[in-house]
PDB file of C-alpha atoms and ligand atoms in Angstrom:
ATOM      1  CA  UNK A  19     -25.815 -16.515  12.479  1.00 47.00           C
ATOM      2  CA  UNK A  20     -27.166 -16.693   8.903  1.00 52.00           C
ATOM      3  CA  UNK A  21     -26.179 -14.149   6.353  1.00 52.00           C
ATOM      4  CA  UNK A  22     -26.882 -13.320   2.765  1.00 56.00           C
ATOM      5  CA  UNK A  23     -23.737 -13.664   0.665  1.00 56.00           C
ATOM      6  CA  UNK A  24     -24.973 -11.016  -1.748  1.00 55.00           C
ATOM      7  CA  UNK A  25     -25.668  -8.324   0.805  1.00 57.00           C
ATOM      8  CA  UNK A  26     -24.852  -7.292   4.330  1.00 70.00           C
ATOM      9  CA  UNK A  27     -28.387  -6.570   5.444  1.00 73.00           C
ATOM     10  CA  UNK A  28     -31.402  -8.887   5.552  1.00 77.00           C
ATOM     11  CA  UNK A  29     -32.259 -10.268   2.090  1.00 80.00           C
ATOM     12  CA  UNK A  30     -35.840  -8.971   2.062  1.00 85.00           C
ATOM     13  CA  UNK A  31     -34.714  -5.430   2.895  1.00 85.00           C
ATOM     14  CA  UNK A  32     -32.083  -5.567   0.162  1.00 83.00           C
ATOM     15  CA  UNK A  33     -34.629  -6.936  -2.316  1.00 85.00           C
ATOM     16  CA  UNK A  34     -37.059  -4.135  -1.417  1.00 88.00           C
ATOM     17  CA  UNK A  35     -34.421  -1.403  -1.810  1.00 89.00           C
ATOM     18  CA  UNK A  36     -33.232  -2.842  -5.124  1.00 87.00           C
ATOM     19  CA  UNK A  37     -36.766  -3.099  -6.464  1.00 90.00           C
ATOM     20  CA  UNK A  38     -37.256   0.589  -5.678  1.00 91.00           C
ATOM     21  CA  UNK A  39     -33.894   1.649  -7.087  1.00 91.00           C
ATOM     22  CA  UNK A  40     -34.433   0.738 -10.699  1.00 87.00           C
ATOM     23  CA  UNK A  41     -31.906   2.067 -13.200  1.00 89.00           C
ATOM     24  CA  UNK A  42     -33.559   4.238 -15.832  1.00 90.00           C
ATOM     25  CA  UNK A  43     -30.490   5.209 -17.873  1.00 94.00           C
ATOM     26  CA  UNK A  44     -30.293   2.748 -20.794  1.00 95.00           C
ATOM     27  CA  UNK A  45     -26.503   2.877 -21.124  1.00 96.00           C
ATOM     28  CA  UNK A  46     -25.979   2.284 -17.398  1.00 97.00           C
ATOM     29  CA  UNK A  47     -28.580  -0.489 -17.515  1.00 96.00           C
ATOM     30  CA  UNK A  48     -26.568  -2.120 -20.304  1.00 97.00           C
ATOM     31  CA  UNK A  49     -23.369  -1.836 -18.239  1.00 97.00           C
ATOM     32  CA  UNK A  50     -25.091  -3.444 -15.249  1.00 96.00           C
ATOM     33  CA  UNK A  51     -26.154  -6.358 -17.466  1.00 96.00           C
ATOM     34  CA  UNK A  52     -22.655  -6.647 -18.959  1.00 97.00           C
ATOM     35  CA  UNK A  53     -21.076  -6.632 -15.493  1.00 97.00           C
ATOM     36  CA  UNK A  54     -23.436  -9.354 -14.285  1.00 96.00           C
ATOM     37  CA  UNK A  55     -22.852 -11.527 -17.333  1.00 97.00           C
ATOM     38  CA  UNK A  56     -19.079 -11.113 -17.233  1.00 97.00           C
ATOM     39  CA  UNK A  57     -18.695 -11.136 -13.456  1.00 96.00           C
ATOM     40  CA  UNK A  58     -17.181  -7.671 -13.316  1.00 97.00           C
ATOM     41  CA  UNK A  59     -17.605  -6.264  -9.807  1.00 96.00           C
ATOM     42  CA  UNK A  60     -19.312  -2.885 -10.011  1.00 97.00           C
ATOM     43  CA  UNK A  61     -21.106  -0.840  -7.368  1.00 95.00           C
ATOM     44  CA  UNK A  62     -24.382  -2.369  -6.162  1.00 92.00           C
ATOM     45  CA  UNK A  63     -27.469  -0.540  -7.490  1.00 92.00           C
ATOM     46  CA  UNK A  64     -28.193   1.054  -4.111  1.00 92.00           C
ATOM     47  CA  UNK A  65     -24.578   2.200  -3.777  1.00 94.00           C
ATOM     48  CA  UNK A  66     -24.674   3.631  -7.298  1.00 96.00           C
ATOM     49  CA  UNK A  67     -27.793   5.583  -6.310  1.00 96.00           C
ATOM     50  CA  UNK A  68     -26.066   6.824  -3.155  1.00 96.00           C
ATOM     51  CA  UNK A  69     -23.115   7.951  -5.291  1.00 97.00           C
ATOM     52  CA  UNK A  70     -25.488   9.728  -7.626  1.00 97.00           C
ATOM     53  CA  UNK A  71     -27.286  11.545  -4.789  1.00 97.00           C
ATOM     54  CA  UNK A  72     -24.052  12.535  -3.033  1.00 98.00           C
ATOM     55  CA  UNK A  73     -22.467  13.802  -6.239  1.00 98.00           C
ATOM     56  CA  UNK A  74     -25.509  15.861  -7.173  1.00 98.00           C
ATOM     57  CA  UNK A  75     -25.492  17.303  -3.657  1.00 98.00           C
ATOM     58  CA  UNK A  76     -21.779  18.077  -3.695  1.00 98.00           C
ATOM     59  CA  UNK A  77     -21.554  19.120  -7.374  1.00 98.00           C
ATOM     60  CA  UNK A  78     -17.802  18.504  -7.416  1.00 98.00           C
ATOM     61  CA  UNK A  79     -15.444  20.177  -9.843  1.00 98.00           C
ATOM     62  CA  UNK A  80     -12.765  17.484  -9.571  1.00 98.00           C
ATOM     63  CA  UNK A  81     -13.269  13.841  -8.660  1.00 98.00           C
ATOM     64  CA  UNK A  82     -10.677  11.104  -8.172  1.00 98.00           C
ATOM     65  CA  UNK A  83     -11.751   7.475  -8.446  1.00 98.00           C
ATOM     66  CA  UNK A  84      -9.616   4.456  -7.570  1.00 98.00           C
ATOM     67  CA  UNK A  85     -10.924   1.387  -9.423  1.00 98.00           C
ATOM     68  CA  UNK A  86     -12.640   2.233 -12.704  1.00 98.00           C
ATOM     69  CA  UNK A  87     -13.483  -1.271 -14.002  1.00 98.00           C
ATOM     70  CA  UNK A  88     -15.807  -0.729 -17.006  1.00 98.00           C
ATOM     71  CA  UNK A  89     -16.501   2.923 -16.221  1.00 98.00           C
ATOM     72  CA  UNK A  90     -19.912   2.359 -14.587  1.00 98.00           C
ATOM     73  CA  UNK A  91     -19.443   4.369 -11.375  1.00 98.00           C
ATOM     74  CA  UNK A  92     -17.510   7.097 -13.248  1.00 98.00           C
ATOM     75  CA  UNK A  93     -20.488   7.540 -15.534  1.00 98.00           C
ATOM     76  CA  UNK A  94     -22.868   7.626 -12.554  1.00 98.00           C
ATOM     77  CA  UNK A  95     -20.708  10.286 -10.869  1.00 98.00           C
ATOM     78  CA  UNK A  96     -20.309  12.307 -14.071  1.00 98.00           C
ATOM     79  CA  UNK A  97     -24.021  13.184 -14.050  1.00 97.00           C
ATOM     80  CA  UNK A  98     -23.659  15.210 -10.849  1.00 97.00           C
ATOM     81  CA  UNK A  99     -20.465  17.134 -11.613  1.00 98.00           C
ATOM     82  CA  UNK A 100     -20.337  20.921 -11.563  1.00 98.00           C
ATOM     83  CA  UNK A 101     -20.232  22.561 -14.996  1.00 97.00           C
ATOM     84  CA  UNK A 102     -16.815  21.829 -16.506  1.00 97.00           C
ATOM     85  CA  UNK A 103     -16.092  19.237 -13.810  1.00 98.00           C
ATOM     86  CA  UNK A 104     -13.834  16.275 -14.484  1.00 98.00           C
ATOM     87  CA  UNK A 105     -13.051  12.812 -13.138  1.00 98.00           C
ATOM     88  CA  UNK A 106      -9.645  11.185 -12.966  1.00 98.00           C
ATOM     89  CA  UNK A 107     -10.126   7.435 -12.612  1.00 98.00           C
ATOM     90  CA  UNK A 108      -7.387   4.849 -12.067  1.00 98.00           C
ATOM     91  CA  UNK A 109      -7.463   1.260 -13.280  1.00 98.00           C
ATOM     92  CA  UNK A 110      -4.587  -1.203 -13.595  1.00 98.00           C
ATOM     93  CA  UNK A 111      -6.231  -3.881 -15.752  1.00 98.00           C
ATOM     94  CA  UNK A 112      -5.597  -2.962 -19.430  1.00 98.00           C
ATOM     95  CA  UNK A 113      -8.659  -4.877 -20.623  1.00 98.00           C
ATOM     96  CA  UNK A 114     -10.885  -2.947 -18.213  1.00 98.00           C
ATOM     97  CA  UNK A 115      -9.254   0.330 -19.288  1.00 98.00           C
ATOM     98  CA  UNK A 116     -10.105  -0.368 -22.919  1.00 98.00           C
ATOM     99  CA  UNK A 117     -13.726  -1.299 -22.150  1.00 98.00           C
ATOM    100  CA  UNK A 118     -14.135   1.713 -19.844  1.00 98.00           C
ATOM    101  CA  UNK A 119     -12.791   4.131 -22.475  1.00 98.00           C
ATOM    102  CA  UNK A 120     -15.165   2.655 -25.059  1.00 98.00           C
ATOM    103  CA  UNK A 121     -18.170   2.986 -22.716  1.00 98.00           C
ATOM    104  CA  UNK A 122     -17.179   6.533 -21.792  1.00 98.00           C
ATOM    105  CA  UNK A 123     -16.890   7.404 -25.488  1.00 98.00           C
ATOM    106  CA  UNK A 124     -20.331   5.908 -26.157  1.00 97.00           C
ATOM    107  CA  UNK A 125     -21.709   8.138 -23.403  1.00 97.00           C
ATOM    108  CA  UNK A 126     -20.037  11.189 -24.982  1.00 98.00           C
ATOM    109  CA  UNK A 127     -17.976  11.776 -21.801  1.00 98.00           C
ATOM    110  CA  UNK A 128     -14.405  11.352 -23.088  1.00 98.00           C
ATOM    111  CA  UNK A 129     -13.564  14.977 -22.244  1.00 97.00           C
ATOM    112  CA  UNK A 130     -15.000  14.608 -18.761  1.00 98.00           C
ATOM    113  CA  UNK A 131     -13.716  11.228 -17.554  1.00 98.00           C
ATOM    114  CA  UNK A 132     -10.003  10.523 -17.893  1.00 98.00           C
ATOM    115  CA  UNK A 133      -9.044   6.896 -17.402  1.00 98.00           C
ATOM    116  CA  UNK A 134      -5.417   6.406 -16.415  1.00 98.00           C
ATOM    117  CA  UNK A 135      -3.956   2.919 -16.653  1.00 98.00           C
ATOM    118  CA  UNK A 136      -1.921   2.682 -13.471  1.00 97.00           C
ATOM    119  CA  UNK A 137      -1.478   0.780 -10.258  1.00 98.00           C
ATOM    120  CA  UNK A 138      -3.109   3.088  -7.753  1.00 97.00           C
ATOM    121  CA  UNK A 139      -0.831   1.804  -4.979  1.00 94.00           C
ATOM    122  CA  UNK A 140       2.091   3.592  -6.684  1.00 94.00           C
ATOM    123  CA  UNK A 141       0.329   6.246  -8.725  1.00 97.00           C
ATOM    124  CA  UNK A 142      -1.355   8.169  -5.903  1.00 97.00           C
ATOM    125  CA  UNK A 143       2.033   9.201  -4.520  1.00 95.00           C
ATOM    126  CA  UNK A 144       2.865  10.818  -7.863  1.00 94.00           C
ATOM    127  CA  UNK A 145      -0.211  13.036  -7.987  1.00 95.00           C
ATOM    128  CA  UNK A 146       1.194  16.292  -6.641  1.00 93.00           C
ATOM    129  CA  UNK A 147      -2.047  18.266  -6.634  1.00 90.00           C
ATOM    130  CA  UNK A 148      -2.562  18.472  -2.876  1.00 90.00           C
ATOM    131  CA  UNK A 149      -6.059  19.340  -1.699  1.00 93.00           C
ATOM    132  CA  UNK A 150      -7.398  19.551  -5.254  1.00 94.00           C
ATOM    133  CA  UNK A 151     -10.167  16.915  -5.296  1.00 98.00           C
ATOM    134  CA  UNK A 152     -13.652  17.751  -4.041  1.00 98.00           C
ATOM    135  CA  UNK A 153     -14.631  14.102  -3.951  1.00 98.00           C
ATOM    136  CA  UNK A 154     -12.748  10.791  -3.957  1.00 98.00           C
ATOM    137  CA  UNK A 155     -14.356   7.404  -4.585  1.00 98.00           C
ATOM    138  CA  UNK A 156     -12.176   4.572  -3.304  1.00 98.00           C
ATOM    139  CA  UNK A 157     -13.245   1.316  -4.943  1.00 97.00           C
ATOM    140  CA  UNK A 158     -10.046  -0.537  -5.865  1.00 96.00           C
ATOM    141  CA  UNK A 159      -7.673  -2.832  -3.981  1.00 95.00           C
ATOM    142  CA  UNK A 160      -9.391  -3.312  -0.618  1.00 92.00           C
ATOM    143  CA  UNK A 161      -6.359  -4.740   1.180  1.00 93.00           C
ATOM    144  CA  UNK A 162      -4.429  -1.551   0.371  1.00 96.00           C
ATOM    145  CA  UNK A 163      -6.950   1.129   1.355  1.00 97.00           C
ATOM    146  CA  UNK A 164      -5.221   1.582   4.700  1.00 97.00           C
ATOM    147  CA  UNK A 165      -1.846   2.232   3.019  1.00 96.00           C
ATOM    148  CA  UNK A 166      -3.425   4.675   0.570  1.00 97.00           C
ATOM    149  CA  UNK A 167      -5.120   6.761   3.234  1.00 98.00           C
ATOM    150  CA  UNK A 168      -2.318   9.324   3.753  1.00 97.00           C
ATOM    151  CA  UNK A 169      -2.232  10.142   0.046  1.00 97.00           C
ATOM    152  CA  UNK A 170      -6.015  10.159  -0.191  1.00 98.00           C
ATOM    153  CA  UNK A 171      -6.311  12.674   2.665  1.00 97.00           C
ATOM    154  CA  UNK A 172      -3.487  14.755   1.158  1.00 97.00           C
ATOM    155  CA  UNK A 173      -5.304  14.933  -2.189  1.00 98.00           C
ATOM    156  CA  UNK A 174      -8.744  15.680  -0.731  1.00 98.00           C
ATOM    157  CA  UNK A 175      -9.800  19.313  -0.376  1.00 97.00           C
ATOM    158  CA  UNK A 176     -10.840  20.560   3.042  1.00 96.00           C
ATOM    159  CA  UNK A 177     -14.570  19.974   3.201  1.00 96.00           C
ATOM    160  CA  UNK A 178     -14.137  17.309   0.523  1.00 98.00           C
ATOM    161  CA  UNK A 179     -15.908  13.966   0.600  1.00 98.00           C
ATOM    162  CA  UNK A 180     -14.242  10.540   0.611  1.00 98.00           C
ATOM    163  CA  UNK A 181     -16.537   7.630  -0.223  1.00 98.00           C
ATOM    164  CA  UNK A 182     -15.175   4.112   0.263  1.00 98.00           C
ATOM    165  CA  UNK A 183     -17.016   1.043  -0.994  1.00 96.00           C
ATOM    166  CA  UNK A 184     -17.006  -2.573   0.261  1.00 91.00           C
ATOM    167  CA  UNK A 185     -15.782  -1.749   3.751  1.00 92.00           C
ATOM    168  CA  UNK A 186     -18.059  -4.357   5.370  1.00 88.00           C
ATOM    169  CA  UNK A 187     -17.185  -6.956   2.726  1.00 84.00           C
ATOM    170  CA  UNK A 188     -20.315  -9.153   2.752  1.00 81.00           C
ATOM    171  CA  UNK A 189     -20.521  -8.582   6.511  1.00 80.00           C
ATOM    172  CA  UNK A 190     -17.227 -10.381   7.145  1.00 82.00           C
ATOM    173  CA  UNK A 191     -15.508  -7.236   8.448  1.00 83.00           C
ATOM    174  CA  UNK A 192     -18.031  -7.046  11.266  1.00 83.00           C
ATOM    175  CA  UNK A 193     -18.053 -10.593  12.611  1.00 80.00           C
ATOM    176  CA  UNK A 194     -15.399 -13.293  13.090  1.00 76.00           C
ATOM    177  CA  UNK A 195     -18.078 -15.970  12.645  1.00 72.00           C
ATOM    178  CA  UNK A 196     -18.544 -14.918   9.015  1.00 69.00           C
ATOM    179  CA  UNK A 197     -14.923 -15.129   8.110  1.00 70.00           C
ATOM    180  CA  UNK A 198     -13.998 -17.065   4.981  1.00 71.00           C
ATOM    181  CA  UNK A 199     -10.445 -18.188   5.891  1.00 77.00           C
ATOM    182  CA  UNK A 200      -8.991 -17.266   2.493  1.00 81.00           C
ATOM    183  CA  UNK A 201     -10.228 -13.698   2.987  1.00 81.00           C
ATOM    184  CA  UNK A 202      -8.466 -13.247   6.316  1.00 84.00           C
ATOM    185  CA  UNK A 203      -5.900 -10.696   5.066  1.00 88.00           C
ATOM    186  CA  UNK A 204      -8.472  -8.491   3.339  1.00 89.00           C
ATOM    187  CA  UNK A 205     -10.725  -8.571   6.397  1.00 87.00           C
ATOM    188  CA  UNK A 206      -7.905  -7.586   8.751  1.00 88.00           C
ATOM    189  CA  UNK A 207      -6.838  -4.791   6.415  1.00 93.00           C
ATOM    190  CA  UNK A 208     -10.399  -3.494   6.093  1.00 94.00           C
ATOM    191  CA  UNK A 209     -10.736  -3.471   9.879  1.00 92.00           C
ATOM    192  CA  UNK A 210      -7.470  -1.520  10.098  1.00 95.00           C
ATOM    193  CA  UNK A 211      -8.776   0.863   7.451  1.00 97.00           C
ATOM    194  CA  UNK A 212     -12.025   1.502   9.307  1.00 96.00           C
ATOM    195  CA  UNK A 213     -10.085   2.070  12.551  1.00 96.00           C
ATOM    196  CA  UNK A 214      -7.753   4.484  10.728  1.00 97.00           C
ATOM    197  CA  UNK A 215     -10.711   6.401   9.285  1.00 98.00           C
ATOM    198  CA  UNK A 216     -12.474   6.636  12.639  1.00 97.00           C
ATOM    199  CA  UNK A 217      -9.315   7.780  14.445  1.00 97.00           C
ATOM    200  CA  UNK A 218      -8.119  10.193  11.752  1.00 97.00           C
ATOM    201  CA  UNK A 219      -7.817  13.724  13.135  1.00 95.00           C
ATOM    202  CA  UNK A 220      -8.806  15.305   9.805  1.00 96.00           C
ATOM    203  CA  UNK A 221     -11.769  13.082   8.979  1.00 97.00           C
ATOM    204  CA  UNK A 222     -15.305  12.761  10.274  1.00 97.00           C
ATOM    205  CA  UNK A 223     -16.612   9.363   9.149  1.00 98.00           C
ATOM    206  CA  UNK A 224     -19.936   7.584   9.061  1.00 98.00           C
ATOM    207  CA  UNK A 225     -20.172   3.817   8.383  1.00 96.00           C
ATOM    208  CA  UNK A 226     -23.242   2.812   6.379  1.00 94.00           C
ATOM    209  CA  UNK A 227     -24.558  -0.743   6.089  1.00 89.00           C
ATOM    210  CA  UNK A 228     -25.483   0.103   2.517  1.00 86.00           C
ATOM    211  CA  UNK A 229     -24.731  -2.227  -0.384  1.00 86.00           C
ATOM    212  CA  UNK A 230     -21.469  -3.915   0.619  1.00 88.00           C
ATOM    213  CA  UNK A 231     -20.771  -1.344   3.332  1.00 92.00           C
ATOM    214  CA  UNK A 232     -19.837   2.238   2.526  1.00 95.00           C
ATOM    215  CA  UNK A 233     -17.985   4.836   4.569  1.00 97.00           C
ATOM    216  CA  UNK A 234     -18.542   8.534   4.062  1.00 98.00           C
ATOM    217  CA  UNK A 235     -15.736  10.738   5.353  1.00 98.00           C
ATOM    218  CA  UNK A 236     -15.529  14.504   5.274  1.00 98.00           C
ATOM    219  CA  UNK A 237     -12.157  16.246   5.542  1.00 97.00           C
ATOM    220  CA  UNK A 238     -12.821  18.592   8.383  1.00 93.00           C
ATOM    221  CA  UNK A 239     -12.084  22.289   8.581  1.00 85.00           C
ATOM    222  CA  UNK A 240     -11.102  23.649  11.988  1.00 80.00           C
ATOM    223  CA  UNK A 241     -13.026  26.538  13.592  1.00 79.00           C
ATOM    224  CA  UNK A 242      -9.845  28.598  13.255  1.00 80.00           C
ATOM    225  CA  UNK A 243      -9.791  27.970   9.499  1.00 81.00           C
ATOM    226  CA  UNK A 244     -13.518  28.598   9.208  1.00 79.00           C
ATOM    227  CA  UNK A 245     -13.951  31.615  11.445  1.00 83.00           C
ATOM    228  CA  UNK A 246     -10.397  32.882  11.853  1.00 82.00           C
ATOM    229  CA  UNK A 247     -10.251  32.415  15.646  1.00 78.00           C
TER     230      UNK A 247
HETATM  231  C1  LIG B  28     -14.916  -3.031  -7.644  1.00 65.92           C
HETATM  232  S1  LIG B  28     -14.083  -2.773  -9.132  1.00 65.92           S
HETATM  233  C2  LIG B  28     -14.461  -1.089  -9.493  1.00 65.92           C
HETATM  234  C3  LIG B  28     -15.881  -0.884  -9.883  1.00 65.92           C
HETATM  235  C4  LIG B  28     -16.225   0.507 -10.319  1.00 65.92           C
HETATM  236  N1  LIG B  28     -15.784   1.515  -9.388  1.00 65.92           N
HETATM  237  C5  LIG B  28     -17.715   0.606 -10.480  1.00 65.92           C
HETATM  238  O1  LIG B  28     -18.429   0.626  -9.461  1.00 65.92           O
HETATM  239  O2  LIG B  28     -18.167   0.662 -11.622  1.00 65.92           O
HETATM  240  C6  LIG B  28     -12.429  -2.630  -8.633  1.00 65.92           C
HETATM  241  C7  LIG B  28     -11.484  -2.327  -9.764  1.00 65.92           C
HETATM  242  O3  LIG B  28     -10.227  -1.935  -9.193  1.00 65.92           O
HETATM  243  C8  LIG B  28      -9.198  -2.416 -10.019  1.00 65.92           C
HETATM  244  N2  LIG B  28      -7.985  -2.458  -9.209  1.00 65.92           N
HETATM  245  C9  LIG B  28      -7.664  -3.382  -8.255  1.00 65.92           C
HETATM  246  N3  LIG B  28      -6.468  -3.087  -7.736  1.00 65.92           N
HETATM  247  C10 LIG B  28      -6.016  -1.968  -8.360  1.00 65.92           C
HETATM  248  C11 LIG B  28      -4.850  -1.180  -8.243  1.00 65.92           C
HETATM  249  N4  LIG B  28      -3.874  -1.492  -7.392  1.00 65.92           N
HETATM  250  N5  LIG B  28      -4.721  -0.090  -9.038  1.00 65.92           N
HETATM  251  C12 LIG B  28      -5.697   0.245  -9.917  1.00 65.92           C
HETATM  252  N6  LIG B  28      -6.835  -0.473 -10.068  1.00 65.92           N
HETATM  253  C13 LIG B  28      -6.996  -1.569  -9.299  1.00 65.92           C
HETATM  254  C14 LIG B  28      -9.693  -3.773 -10.477  1.00 65.92           C
HETATM  255  O4  LIG B  28      -9.023  -4.181 -11.666  1.00 65.92           O
HETATM  256  C15 LIG B  28     -11.195  -3.529 -10.659  1.00 65.92           C
HETATM  257  O5  LIG B  28     -11.492  -3.205 -11.989  1.00 65.92           O
END
């Protein structure tokens, strides 16, 4: 089976969607160009647009992001926050942290987006604000998503939205024939993560073949909690 290394769907469909999803924000456009030139992995344009639509729909007060890189997706998300809303974004690469803070400053969002230099694998356990995030964007260490899930669900509000990027990983998650041998651990971990999401009693999850594969999970509220019976 042939596949496009840049996308998980057919190349002409991806090209069509990308052509229609042009970035109009000059600063974000500049960050896309910088990321391309410097090989920094940031959300695909269609995933960035999905993030933008979902955030504007949800209008979250508090957002947690794992994997800030140069601040691109944080800035996309920041446009849809509720008034006074904030983003806590984690990044362990000091060089990325510096670039992200500079970009966030240029956008005038330093009071809105707080970049914490930390290894998310350890840091999540130290955030003691249970059920305080309306939205979580998981876009960091793919092989560790499955181990982070308990903390992620703990931190997410009931009715909150968890968005996870790269779950189909160039299509490799979905088909043994596409496996690059050196990626075997990541692929197995991503499969475990998807299984954990789908089986989780507190999450309702949809898998989208969008960009590099995105899952959308809502932390469910029981009828008893909703209606009192
Ligand atoms: C795909 S990039 C994030 C892109 C960003 N969300 C965007 O779309 O603009 C993943 C980032 O996660 C960071 N990262 C990887 N493992 C991490 C960890 N354990 N803790 C914190 N950050 C990590 C990487 O340094 C990288 O910058």
